[in-house]
Amino acid sequence: MRLEAITWDRLGDLLAERLLDLKPADGSPWPRVAVDGAPAARPQDLAERVADSLRTRGRPSLVVGAQGFLRPASVRLEYGRQDLEAYYNGWFDTGALWREVFAPLEPGADGHVLPDLWDPATDRATRSDYVRLPPGGILLLHGPLLLRHWFPFDLTVHVLLSPGALRRRTPEADHWTLPAYERYEAETDPAATADVLVRADDPRHPAWSG
């Protein structure tokens, strides 16, 4: 796949422009967008850039992080702190994401989304208030391993790091998670299946598929 060099600011603007015309396939008034990537790829930064660009264009959006839907430590760490299978299949509460984020944005729903559910730092519920996303508002969900869950995204963006860059930019204490991303590549192939691919090996000089 041919990738073109771009700046992060320009990328945020171009993605925002693309989202202005995005029509959900199921007739929902709320387009749902994935910004997928390992933590080291910093998908949150791109999601927030896009949200800022949408704001200047008068379009509301809501940035939600999958890390706000981690399961409690008693569940995540039941088999140890570095259990790869648990990390890949059990750390994120996908049921809560369906219930609290996607269901409120289905056709005929009310648009009241819970932006987060669990704080991993305190290992307690966040008790955040629901946020109403007005019709036409865009959900920007960022986080890792998003494209393997059949979430109803209308556009998917994958921020890619080469294996070497992923290892360099992942804290050593988290290197045990790296095989999960190898498995994700093998089973889901996010670079090929995403609508938009962003390569970020050099964080100062991204490139994208256009």
mmCIF file with all atom_site columns, C-alpha atoms in Angstrom:
data_model
loop_
_atom_site.group_PDB
_atom_site.id
_atom_site.type_symbol
_atom_site.label_atom_id
_atom_site.label_alt_id
_atom_site.label_comp_id
_atom_site.label_asym_id
_atom_site.label_entity_id
_atom_site.label_seq_id
_atom_site.pdbx_PDB_ins_code
_atom_site.Cartn_x
_atom_site.Cartn_y
_atom_site.Cartn_z
_atom_site.occupancy
_atom_site.B_iso_or_equiv
_atom_site.pdbx_formal_charge
_atom_site.auth_seq_id
_atom_site.auth_comp_id
_atom_site.auth_asym_id
_atom_site.auth_atom_id
_atom_site.pdbx_PDB_model_num
ATOM 1   C CA . MET A 1 1   ? 0.000   0.000   0.000  1.00 0.00 ? 1   MET A CA 1
ATOM 2   C CA . ARG A 1 2   ? 1.316   3.422   -0.950 1.00 0.00 ? 2   ARG A CA 1
ATOM 3   C CA . LEU A 1 3   ? 1.514   5.878   1.938  1.00 0.00 ? 3   LEU A CA 1
ATOM 4   C CA . GLU A 1 4   ? 1.961   9.646   1.717  1.00 0.00 ? 4   GLU A CA 1
ATOM 5   C CA . ALA A 1 5   ? 3.883   11.780  4.199  1.00 0.00 ? 5   ALA A CA 1
ATOM 6   C CA . ILE A 1 6   ? 1.724   14.187  6.170  1.00 0.00 ? 6   ILE A CA 1
ATOM 7   C CA . THR A 1 7   ? 1.792   16.256  9.362  1.00 0.00 ? 7   THR A CA 1
ATOM 8   C CA . TRP A 1 8   ? -0.342  15.348  12.332 1.00 0.00 ? 8   TRP A CA 1
ATOM 9   C CA . ASP A 1 9   ? -2.234  18.654  12.122 1.00 0.00 ? 9   ASP A CA 1
ATOM 10  C CA . ARG A 1 10  ? -2.999  18.143  8.445  1.00 0.00 ? 10  ARG A CA 1
ATOM 11  C CA . LEU A 1 11  ? -4.027  14.555  9.105  1.00 0.00 ? 11  LEU A CA 1
ATOM 12  C CA . GLY A 1 12  ? -6.483  15.673  11.773 1.00 0.00 ? 12  GLY A CA 1
ATOM 13  C CA . ASP A 1 13  ? -7.965  18.226  9.392  1.00 0.00 ? 13  ASP A CA 1
ATOM 14  C CA . LEU A 1 14  ? -8.307  15.800  6.477  1.00 0.00 ? 14  LEU A CA 1
ATOM 15  C CA . LEU A 1 15  ? -9.903  13.114  8.611  1.00 0.00 ? 15  LEU A CA 1
ATOM 16  C CA . ALA A 1 16  ? -12.324 15.661  10.037 1.00 0.00 ? 16  ALA A CA 1
ATOM 17  C CA . GLU A 1 17  ? -13.279 16.762  6.526  1.00 0.00 ? 17  GLU A CA 1
ATOM 18  C CA . ARG A 1 18  ? -13.922 13.147  5.588  1.00 0.00 ? 18  ARG A CA 1
ATOM 19  C CA . LEU A 1 19  ? -16.110 12.598  8.619  1.00 0.00 ? 19  LEU A CA 1
ATOM 20  C CA . LEU A 1 20  ? -18.353 15.543  7.819  1.00 0.00 ? 20  LEU A CA 1
ATOM 21  C CA . ASP A 1 21  ? -19.912 13.523  4.986  1.00 0.00 ? 21  ASP A CA 1
ATOM 22  C CA . LEU A 1 22  ? -19.872 10.130  6.728  1.00 0.00 ? 22  LEU A CA 1
ATOM 23  C CA . LYS A 1 23  ? -23.301 8.442   6.755  1.00 0.00 ? 23  LYS A CA 1
ATOM 24  C CA . PRO A 1 24  ? -23.838 5.491   9.118  1.00 0.00 ? 24  PRO A CA 1
ATOM 25  C CA . ALA A 1 25  ? -24.747 2.327   7.263  1.00 0.00 ? 25  ALA A CA 1
ATOM 26  C CA . ASP A 1 26  ? -27.541 1.443   9.709  1.00 0.00 ? 26  ASP A CA 1
ATOM 27  C CA . GLY A 1 27  ? -29.307 4.802   9.445  1.00 0.00 ? 27  GLY A CA 1
ATOM 28  C CA . SER A 1 28  ? -28.149 6.007   12.857 1.00 0.00 ? 28  SER A CA 1
ATOM 29  C CA . PRO A 1 29  ? -27.718 9.794   13.174 1.00 0.00 ? 29  PRO A CA 1
ATOM 30  C CA . TRP A 1 30  ? -24.376 9.243   14.954 1.00 0.00 ? 30  TRP A CA 1
ATOM 31  C CA . PRO A 1 31  ? -21.320 8.195   12.907 1.00 0.00 ? 31  PRO A CA 1
ATOM 32  C CA . ARG A 1 32  ? -19.036 5.879   14.892 1.00 0.00 ? 32  ARG A CA 1
ATOM 33  C CA . VAL A 1 33  ? -15.304 5.973   14.247 1.00 0.00 ? 33  VAL A CA 1
ATOM 34  C CA . ALA A 1 34  ? -12.479 3.773   15.526 1.00 0.00 ? 34  ALA A CA 1
ATOM 35  C CA . VAL A 1 35  ? -8.976  5.116   16.074 1.00 0.00 ? 35  VAL A CA 1
ATOM 36  C CA . ASP A 1 36  ? -7.210  1.830   16.671 1.00 0.00 ? 36  ASP A CA 1
ATOM 37  C CA . GLY A 1 37  ? -3.649  1.306   17.824 1.00 0.00 ? 37  GLY A CA 1
ATOM 38  C CA . ALA A 1 38  ? -1.397  -0.009  20.551 1.00 0.00 ? 38  ALA A CA 1
ATOM 39  C CA . PRO A 1 39  ? -0.836  2.400   23.456 1.00 0.00 ? 39  PRO A CA 1
ATOM 40  C CA . ALA A 1 40  ? 2.656   3.157   22.109 1.00 0.00 ? 40  ALA A CA 1
ATOM 41  C CA . ALA A 1 41  ? 1.069   4.418   18.862 1.00 0.00 ? 41  ALA A CA 1
ATOM 42  C CA . ARG A 1 42  ? -0.904  7.024   20.873 1.00 0.00 ? 42  ARG A CA 1
ATOM 43  C CA . PRO A 1 43  ? -4.268  6.693   19.081 1.00 0.00 ? 43  PRO A CA 1
ATOM 44  C CA . GLN A 1 44  ? -5.785  9.006   21.683 1.00 0.00 ? 44  GLN A CA 1
ATOM 45  C CA . ASP A 1 45  ? -3.694  11.904  20.388 1.00 0.00 ? 45  ASP A CA 1
ATOM 46  C CA . LEU A 1 46  ? -5.044  11.447  16.870 1.00 0.00 ? 46  LEU A CA 1
ATOM 47  C CA . ALA A 1 47  ? -8.639  11.088  18.081 1.00 0.00 ? 47  ALA A CA 1
ATOM 48  C CA . GLU A 1 48  ? -8.334  14.342  20.009 1.00 0.00 ? 48  GLU A CA 1
ATOM 49  C CA . ARG A 1 49  ? -6.809  16.115  16.987 1.00 0.00 ? 49  ARG A CA 1
ATOM 50  C CA . VAL A 1 50  ? -9.745  15.019  14.872 1.00 0.00 ? 50  VAL A CA 1
ATOM 51  C CA . ALA A 1 51  ? -12.181 16.170  17.560 1.00 0.00 ? 51  ALA A CA 1
ATOM 52  C CA . ASP A 1 52  ? -10.490 19.579  17.664 1.00 0.00 ? 52  ASP A CA 1
ATOM 53  C CA . SER A 1 53  ? -10.728 19.860  13.881 1.00 0.00 ? 53  SER A CA 1
ATOM 54  C CA . LEU A 1 54  ? -14.400 18.883  13.950 1.00 0.00 ? 54  LEU A CA 1
ATOM 55  C CA . ARG A 1 55  ? -15.051 21.499  16.619 1.00 0.00 ? 55  ARG A CA 1
ATOM 56  C CA . THR A 1 56  ? -13.662 24.276  14.427 1.00 0.00 ? 56  THR A CA 1
ATOM 57  C CA . ARG A 1 57  ? -16.021 23.088  11.689 1.00 0.00 ? 57  ARG A CA 1
ATOM 58  C CA . GLY A 1 58  ? -19.028 23.281  13.993 1.00 0.00 ? 58  GLY A CA 1
ATOM 59  C CA . ARG A 1 59  ? -19.505 19.520  14.301 1.00 0.00 ? 59  ARG A CA 1
ATOM 60  C CA . PRO A 1 60  ? -19.855 17.989  17.769 1.00 0.00 ? 60  PRO A CA 1
ATOM 61  C CA . SER A 1 61  ? -17.973 14.835  18.673 1.00 0.00 ? 61  SER A CA 1
ATOM 62  C CA . LEU A 1 62  ? -17.220 12.686  21.698 1.00 0.00 ? 62  LEU A CA 1
ATOM 63  C CA . VAL A 1 63  ? -13.821 11.097  22.334 1.00 0.00 ? 63  VAL A CA 1
ATOM 64  C CA . VAL A 1 64  ? -14.055 7.866   24.327 1.00 0.00 ? 64  VAL A CA 1
ATOM 65  C CA . GLY A 1 65  ? -11.085 5.737   25.380 1.00 0.00 ? 65  GLY A CA 1
ATOM 66  C CA . ALA A 1 66  ? -11.351 1.970   25.593 1.00 0.00 ? 66  ALA A CA 1
ATOM 67  C CA . GLN A 1 67  ? -9.072  2.138   28.654 1.00 0.00 ? 67  GLN A CA 1
ATOM 68  C CA . GLY A 1 68  ? -12.041 3.647   30.519 1.00 0.00 ? 68  GLY A CA 1
ATOM 69  C CA . PHE A 1 69  ? -13.758 0.293   30.100 1.00 0.00 ? 69  PHE A CA 1
ATOM 70  C CA . LEU A 1 70  ? -11.134 -1.985  31.591 1.00 0.00 ? 70  LEU A CA 1
ATOM 71  C CA . ARG A 1 71  ? -12.446 -4.739  33.808 1.00 0.00 ? 71  ARG A CA 1
ATOM 72  C CA . PRO A 1 72  ? -11.696 -4.596  37.575 1.00 0.00 ? 72  PRO A CA 1
ATOM 73  C CA . ALA A 1 73  ? -8.233  -5.804  38.579 1.00 0.00 ? 73  ALA A CA 1
ATOM 74  C CA . SER A 1 74  ? -9.741  -8.846  40.286 1.00 0.00 ? 74  SER A CA 1
ATOM 75  C CA . VAL A 1 75  ? -10.965 -9.982  36.854 1.00 0.00 ? 75  VAL A CA 1
ATOM 76  C CA . ARG A 1 76  ? -8.105  -8.718  34.667 1.00 0.00 ? 76  ARG A CA 1
ATOM 77  C CA . LEU A 1 77  ? -5.407  -10.190 36.876 1.00 0.00 ? 77  LEU A CA 1
ATOM 78  C CA . GLU A 1 78  ? -7.144  -13.392 37.944 1.00 0.00 ? 78  GLU A CA 1
ATOM 79  C CA . TYR A 1 79  ? -4.463  -15.470 36.193 1.00 0.00 ? 79  TYR A CA 1
ATOM 80  C CA . GLY A 1 80  ? -1.554  -13.180 37.028 1.00 0.00 ? 80  GLY A CA 1
ATOM 81  C CA . ARG A 1 81  ? -0.330  -9.756  36.057 1.00 0.00 ? 81  ARG A CA 1
ATOM 82  C CA . GLN A 1 82  ? 1.226   -10.895 32.793 1.00 0.00 ? 82  GLN A CA 1
ATOM 83  C CA . ASP A 1 83  ? -1.238  -13.441 31.455 1.00 0.00 ? 83  ASP A CA 1
ATOM 84  C CA . LEU A 1 84  ? -1.272  -12.888 27.702 1.00 0.00 ? 84  LEU A CA 1
ATOM 85  C CA . GLU A 1 85  ? -4.536  -14.691 27.004 1.00 0.00 ? 85  GLU A CA 1
ATOM 86  C CA . ALA A 1 86  ? -6.310  -12.604 29.633 1.00 0.00 ? 86  ALA A CA 1
ATOM 87  C CA . TYR A 1 87  ? -4.881  -9.408  28.160 1.00 0.00 ? 87  TYR A CA 1
ATOM 88  C CA . TYR A 1 88  ? -5.986  -10.322 24.654 1.00 0.00 ? 88  TYR A CA 1
ATOM 89  C CA . ASN A 1 89  ? -9.465  -11.585 25.494 1.00 0.00 ? 89  ASN A CA 1
ATOM 90  C CA . GLY A 1 90  ? -10.432 -10.354 28.930 1.00 0.00 ? 90  GLY A CA 1
ATOM 91  C CA . TRP A 1 91  ? -8.987  -7.019  29.976 1.00 0.00 ? 91  TRP A CA 1
ATOM 92  C CA . PHE A 1 92  ? -11.536 -4.812  28.212 1.00 0.00 ? 92  PHE A CA 1
ATOM 93  C CA . ASP A 1 93  ? -15.216 -4.941  29.098 1.00 0.00 ? 93  ASP A CA 1
ATOM 94  C CA . THR A 1 94  ? -16.586 -5.201  25.574 1.00 0.00 ? 94  THR A CA 1
ATOM 95  C CA . GLY A 1 95  ? -20.074 -5.883  26.934 1.00 0.00 ? 95  GLY A CA 1
ATOM 96  C CA . ALA A 1 96  ? -20.041 -2.529  28.713 1.00 0.00 ? 96  ALA A CA 1
ATOM 97  C CA . LEU A 1 97  ? -18.818 -0.796  25.548 1.00 0.00 ? 97  LEU A CA 1
ATOM 98  C CA . TRP A 1 98  ? -21.728 -2.286  23.618 1.00 0.00 ? 98  TRP A CA 1
ATOM 99  C CA . ARG A 1 99  ? -24.201 -1.346  26.349 1.00 0.00 ? 99  ARG A CA 1
ATOM 100 C CA . GLU A 1 100 ? -22.969 2.101   27.355 1.00 0.00 ? 100 GLU A CA 1
ATOM 101 C CA . VAL A 1 101 ? -21.391 3.456   24.161 1.00 0.00 ? 101 VAL A CA 1
ATOM 102 C CA . PHE A 1 102 ? -22.812 1.747   21.074 1.00 0.00 ? 102 PHE A CA 1
ATOM 103 C CA . ALA A 1 103 ? -26.389 0.926   22.107 1.00 0.00 ? 103 ALA A CA 1
ATOM 104 C CA . PRO A 1 104 ? -27.201 4.599   22.876 1.00 0.00 ? 104 PRO A CA 1
ATOM 105 C CA . LEU A 1 105 ? -26.112 5.476   19.326 1.00 0.00 ? 105 LEU A CA 1
ATOM 106 C CA . GLU A 1 106 ? -28.306 2.960   17.525 1.00 0.00 ? 106 GLU A CA 1
ATOM 107 C CA . PRO A 1 107 ? -31.199 4.177   15.357 1.00 0.00 ? 107 PRO A CA 1
ATOM 108 C CA . GLY A 1 108 ? -33.997 5.369   17.617 1.00 0.00 ? 108 GLY A CA 1
ATOM 109 C CA . ALA A 1 109 ? -31.798 5.619   20.725 1.00 0.00 ? 109 ALA A CA 1
ATOM 110 C CA . ASP A 1 110 ? -31.290 8.772   22.783 1.00 0.00 ? 110 ASP A CA 1
ATOM 111 C CA . GLY A 1 111 ? -27.549 9.473   22.297 1.00 0.00 ? 111 GLY A CA 1
ATOM 112 C CA . HIS A 1 112 ? -26.705 9.420   26.015 1.00 0.00 ? 112 HIS A CA 1
ATOM 113 C CA . VAL A 1 113 ? -23.265 7.805   26.203 1.00 0.00 ? 113 VAL A CA 1
ATOM 114 C CA . LEU A 1 114 ? -21.252 6.871   29.275 1.00 0.00 ? 114 LEU A CA 1
ATOM 115 C CA . PRO A 1 115 ? -17.724 8.165   28.500 1.00 0.00 ? 115 PRO A CA 1
ATOM 116 C CA . ASP A 1 116 ? -15.975 5.831   30.965 1.00 0.00 ? 116 ASP A CA 1
ATOM 117 C CA . LEU A 1 117 ? -16.863 3.206   33.514 1.00 0.00 ? 117 LEU A CA 1
ATOM 118 C CA . TRP A 1 118 ? -13.745 2.092   35.408 1.00 0.00 ? 118 TRP A CA 1
ATOM 119 C CA . ASP A 1 119 ? -10.606 3.871   36.609 1.00 0.00 ? 119 ASP A CA 1
ATOM 120 C CA . PRO A 1 120 ? -7.682  1.410   36.468 1.00 0.00 ? 120 PRO A CA 1
ATOM 121 C CA . ALA A 1 121 ? -5.541  3.650   38.681 1.00 0.00 ? 121 ALA A CA 1
ATOM 122 C CA . THR A 1 122 ? -7.964  3.501   41.616 1.00 0.00 ? 122 THR A CA 1
ATOM 123 C CA . ASP A 1 123 ? -9.633  0.242   40.525 1.00 0.00 ? 123 ASP A CA 1
ATOM 124 C CA . ARG A 1 124 ? -13.008 1.800   41.178 1.00 0.00 ? 124 ARG A CA 1
ATOM 125 C CA . ALA A 1 125 ? -15.994 2.906   39.145 1.00 0.00 ? 125 ALA A CA 1
ATOM 126 C CA . THR A 1 126 ? -15.523 6.405   37.756 1.00 0.00 ? 126 THR A CA 1
ATOM 127 C CA . ARG A 1 127 ? -19.144 7.403   38.416 1.00 0.00 ? 127 ARG A CA 1
ATOM 128 C CA . SER A 1 128 ? -19.020 9.696   35.396 1.00 0.00 ? 128 SER A CA 1
ATOM 129 C CA . ASP A 1 129 ? -22.221 11.300  34.167 1.00 0.00 ? 129 ASP A CA 1
ATOM 130 C CA . TYR A 1 130 ? -23.756 10.329  30.861 1.00 0.00 ? 130 TYR A CA 1
ATOM 131 C CA . VAL A 1 131 ? -22.992 12.697  28.001 1.00 0.00 ? 131 VAL A CA 1
ATOM 132 C CA . ARG A 1 132 ? -25.580 13.445  25.331 1.00 0.00 ? 132 ARG A CA 1
ATOM 133 C CA . LEU A 1 133 ? -24.162 13.366  21.823 1.00 0.00 ? 133 LEU A CA 1
ATOM 134 C CA . PRO A 1 134 ? -26.561 15.359  19.643 1.00 0.00 ? 134 PRO A CA 1
ATOM 135 C CA . PRO A 1 135 ? -27.737 13.887  16.328 1.00 0.00 ? 135 PRO A CA 1
ATOM 136 C CA . GLY A 1 136 ? -24.956 14.303  13.801 1.00 0.00 ? 136 GLY A CA 1
ATOM 137 C CA . GLY A 1 137 ? -22.328 14.162  16.521 1.00 0.00 ? 137 GLY A CA 1
ATOM 138 C CA . ILE A 1 138 ? -19.456 11.767  15.917 1.00 0.00 ? 138 ILE A CA 1
ATOM 139 C CA . LEU A 1 139 ? -18.152 9.108   18.282 1.00 0.00 ? 139 LEU A CA 1
ATOM 140 C CA . LEU A 1 140 ? -14.343 8.746   18.243 1.00 0.00 ? 140 LEU A CA 1
ATOM 141 C CA . LEU A 1 141 ? -13.432 5.579   20.137 1.00 0.00 ? 141 LEU A CA 1
ATOM 142 C CA . HIS A 1 142 ? -9.692  5.049   20.571 1.00 0.00 ? 142 HIS A CA 1
ATOM 143 C CA . GLY A 1 143 ? -7.749  2.145   21.979 1.00 0.00 ? 143 GLY A CA 1
ATOM 144 C CA . PRO A 1 144 ? -5.989  -1.125  21.186 1.00 0.00 ? 144 PRO A CA 1
ATOM 145 C CA . LEU A 1 145 ? -7.341  -4.260  19.517 1.00 0.00 ? 145 LEU A CA 1
ATOM 146 C CA . LEU A 1 146 ? -10.601 -2.541  18.543 1.00 0.00 ? 146 LEU A CA 1
ATOM 147 C CA . LEU A 1 147 ? -11.101 -4.120  15.136 1.00 0.00 ? 147 LEU A CA 1
ATOM 148 C CA . ARG A 1 148 ? -11.504 -7.676  16.391 1.00 0.00 ? 148 ARG A CA 1
ATOM 149 C CA . HIS A 1 149 ? -14.791 -7.156  18.259 1.00 0.00 ? 149 HIS A CA 1
ATOM 150 C CA . TRP A 1 150 ? -17.296 -6.491  15.437 1.00 0.00 ? 150 TRP A CA 1
ATOM 151 C CA . PHE A 1 151 ? -18.175 -3.097  16.850 1.00 0.00 ? 151 PHE A CA 1
ATOM 152 C CA . PRO A 1 152 ? -20.460 -1.175  14.441 1.00 0.00 ? 152 PRO A CA 1
ATOM 153 C CA . PHE A 1 153 ? -17.921 1.351   13.204 1.00 0.00 ? 153 PHE A CA 1
ATOM 154 C CA . ASP A 1 154 ? -18.700 3.448   10.156 1.00 0.00 ? 154 ASP A CA 1
ATOM 155 C CA . LEU A 1 155 ? -15.022 4.322   9.603  1.00 0.00 ? 155 LEU A CA 1
ATOM 156 C CA . THR A 1 156 ? -11.896 2.700   11.009 1.00 0.00 ? 156 THR A CA 1
ATOM 157 C CA . VAL A 1 157 ? -8.431  4.228   11.364 1.00 0.00 ? 157 VAL A CA 1
ATOM 158 C CA . HIS A 1 158 ? -5.450  2.095   12.363 1.00 0.00 ? 158 HIS A CA 1
ATOM 159 C CA . VAL A 1 159 ? -2.264  3.717   13.670 1.00 0.00 ? 159 VAL A CA 1
ATOM 160 C CA . LEU A 1 160 ? 0.493   1.280   12.741 1.00 0.00 ? 160 LEU A CA 1
ATOM 161 C CA . LEU A 1 161 ? 3.909   0.771   14.277 1.00 0.00 ? 161 LEU A CA 1
ATOM 162 C CA . SER A 1 162 ? 6.449   -1.672  12.870 1.00 0.00 ? 162 SER A CA 1
ATOM 163 C CA . PRO A 1 163 ? 7.436   -4.436  15.319 1.00 0.00 ? 163 PRO A CA 1
ATOM 164 C CA . GLY A 1 164 ? 10.718  -2.649  16.022 1.00 0.00 ? 164 GLY A CA 1
ATOM 165 C CA . ALA A 1 165 ? 9.071   0.710   16.654 1.00 0.00 ? 165 ALA A CA 1
ATOM 166 C CA . LEU A 1 166 ? 6.393   -0.900  18.800 1.00 0.00 ? 166 LEU A CA 1
ATOM 167 C CA . ARG A 1 167 ? 9.046   -2.522  20.973 1.00 0.00 ? 167 ARG A CA 1
ATOM 168 C CA . ARG A 1 168 ? 11.118  0.679   21.256 1.00 0.00 ? 168 ARG A CA 1
ATOM 169 C CA . ARG A 1 169 ? 8.154   2.834   22.193 1.00 0.00 ? 169 ARG A CA 1
ATOM 170 C CA . THR A 1 170 ? 6.502   0.402   24.599 1.00 0.00 ? 170 THR A CA 1
ATOM 171 C CA . PRO A 1 171 ? 7.749   0.702   28.207 1.00 0.00 ? 171 PRO A CA 1
ATOM 172 C CA . GLU A 1 172 ? 9.878   -2.288  29.136 1.00 0.00 ? 172 GLU A CA 1
ATOM 173 C CA . ALA A 1 173 ? 7.460   -3.227  31.898 1.00 0.00 ? 173 ALA A CA 1
ATOM 174 C CA . ASP A 1 174 ? 4.787   -3.733  29.222 1.00 0.00 ? 174 ASP A CA 1
ATOM 175 C CA . HIS A 1 175 ? 6.880   -5.764  26.768 1.00 0.00 ? 175 HIS A CA 1
ATOM 176 C CA . TRP A 1 176 ? 4.999   -8.862  27.862 1.00 0.00 ? 176 TRP A CA 1
ATOM 177 C CA . THR A 1 177 ? 1.963   -7.515  25.930 1.00 0.00 ? 177 THR A CA 1
ATOM 178 C CA . LEU A 1 178 ? 3.789   -7.391  22.582 1.00 0.00 ? 178 LEU A CA 1
ATOM 179 C CA . PRO A 1 179 ? 2.847   -10.946 21.505 1.00 0.00 ? 179 PRO A CA 1
ATOM 180 C CA . ALA A 1 180 ? -0.794  -9.866  21.759 1.00 0.00 ? 180 ALA A CA 1
ATOM 181 C CA . TYR A 1 181 ? -0.205  -7.357  18.970 1.00 0.00 ? 181 TYR A CA 1
ATOM 182 C CA . GLU A 1 182 ? 1.551   -9.986  16.879 1.00 0.00 ? 182 GLU A CA 1
ATOM 183 C CA . ARG A 1 183 ? -1.516  -12.166 17.293 1.00 0.00 ? 183 ARG A CA 1
ATOM 184 C CA . TYR A 1 184 ? -3.785  -9.229  16.431 1.00 0.00 ? 184 TYR A CA 1
ATOM 185 C CA . GLU A 1 185 ? -1.835  -8.673  13.210 1.00 0.00 ? 185 GLU A CA 1
ATOM 186 C CA . ALA A 1 186 ? -2.081  -12.354 12.300 1.00 0.00 ? 186 ALA A CA 1
ATOM 187 C CA . GLU A 1 187 ? -5.766  -12.805 13.136 1.00 0.00 ? 187 GLU A CA 1
ATOM 188 C CA . THR A 1 188 ? -7.286  -9.429  12.244 1.00 0.00 ? 188 THR A CA 1
ATOM 189 C CA . ASP A 1 189 ? -4.731  -7.743  9.924  1.00 0.00 ? 189 ASP A CA 1
ATOM 190 C CA . PRO A 1 190 ? -5.793  -4.226  10.957 1.00 0.00 ? 190 PRO A CA 1
ATOM 191 C CA . ALA A 1 191 ? -3.399  -2.571  8.496  1.00 0.00 ? 191 ALA A CA 1
ATOM 192 C CA . ALA A 1 192 ? -5.276  -4.173  5.604  1.00 0.00 ? 192 ALA A CA 1
ATOM 193 C CA . THR A 1 193 ? -8.806  -4.069  6.994  1.00 0.00 ? 193 THR A CA 1
ATOM 194 C CA . ALA A 1 194 ? -8.914  -0.477  8.317  1.00 0.00 ? 194 ALA A CA 1
ATOM 195 C CA . ASP A 1 195 ? -10.404 2.184   6.069  1.00 0.00 ? 195 ASP A CA 1
ATOM 196 C CA . VAL A 1 196 ? -7.487  4.519   6.808  1.00 0.00 ? 196 VAL A CA 1
ATOM 197 C CA . LEU A 1 197 ? -3.949  3.465   7.674  1.00 0.00 ? 197 LEU A CA 1
ATOM 198 C CA . VAL A 1 198 ? -1.551  5.788   9.476  1.00 0.00 ? 198 VAL A CA 1
ATOM 199 C CA . ARG A 1 199 ? 2.081   4.749   9.873  1.00 0.00 ? 199 ARG A CA 1
ATOM 200 C CA . ALA A 1 200 ? 3.766   6.363   12.863 1.00 0.00 ? 200 ALA A CA 1
ATOM 201 C CA . ASP A 1 201 ? 7.156   4.687   13.242 1.00 0.00 ? 201 ASP A CA 1
ATOM 202 C CA . ASP A 1 202 ? 8.690   8.170   13.420 1.00 0.00 ? 202 ASP A CA 1
ATOM 203 C CA . PRO A 1 203 ? 6.299   10.112  15.675 1.00 0.00 ? 203 PRO A CA 1
ATOM 204 C CA . ARG A 1 204 ? 7.419   13.370  14.060 1.00 0.00 ? 204 ARG A CA 1
ATOM 205 C CA . HIS A 1 205 ? 6.732   12.272  10.483 1.00 0.00 ? 205 HIS A CA 1
ATOM 206 C CA . PRO A 1 206 ? 3.581   10.171  10.001 1.00 0.00 ? 206 PRO A CA 1
ATOM 207 C CA . ALA A 1 207 ? 2.366   8.858   6.697  1.00 0.00 ? 207 ALA A CA 1
ATOM 208 C CA . TRP A 1 208 ? -1.133  7.794   5.681  1.00 0.00 ? 208 TRP A CA 1
ATOM 209 C CA . SER A 1 209 ? -3.063  5.936   3.030  1.00 0.00 ? 209 SER A CA 1
ATOM 210 C CA . GLY A 1 210 ? -5.271  8.868   2.073  1.00 0.00 ? 210 GLY A CA 1
#
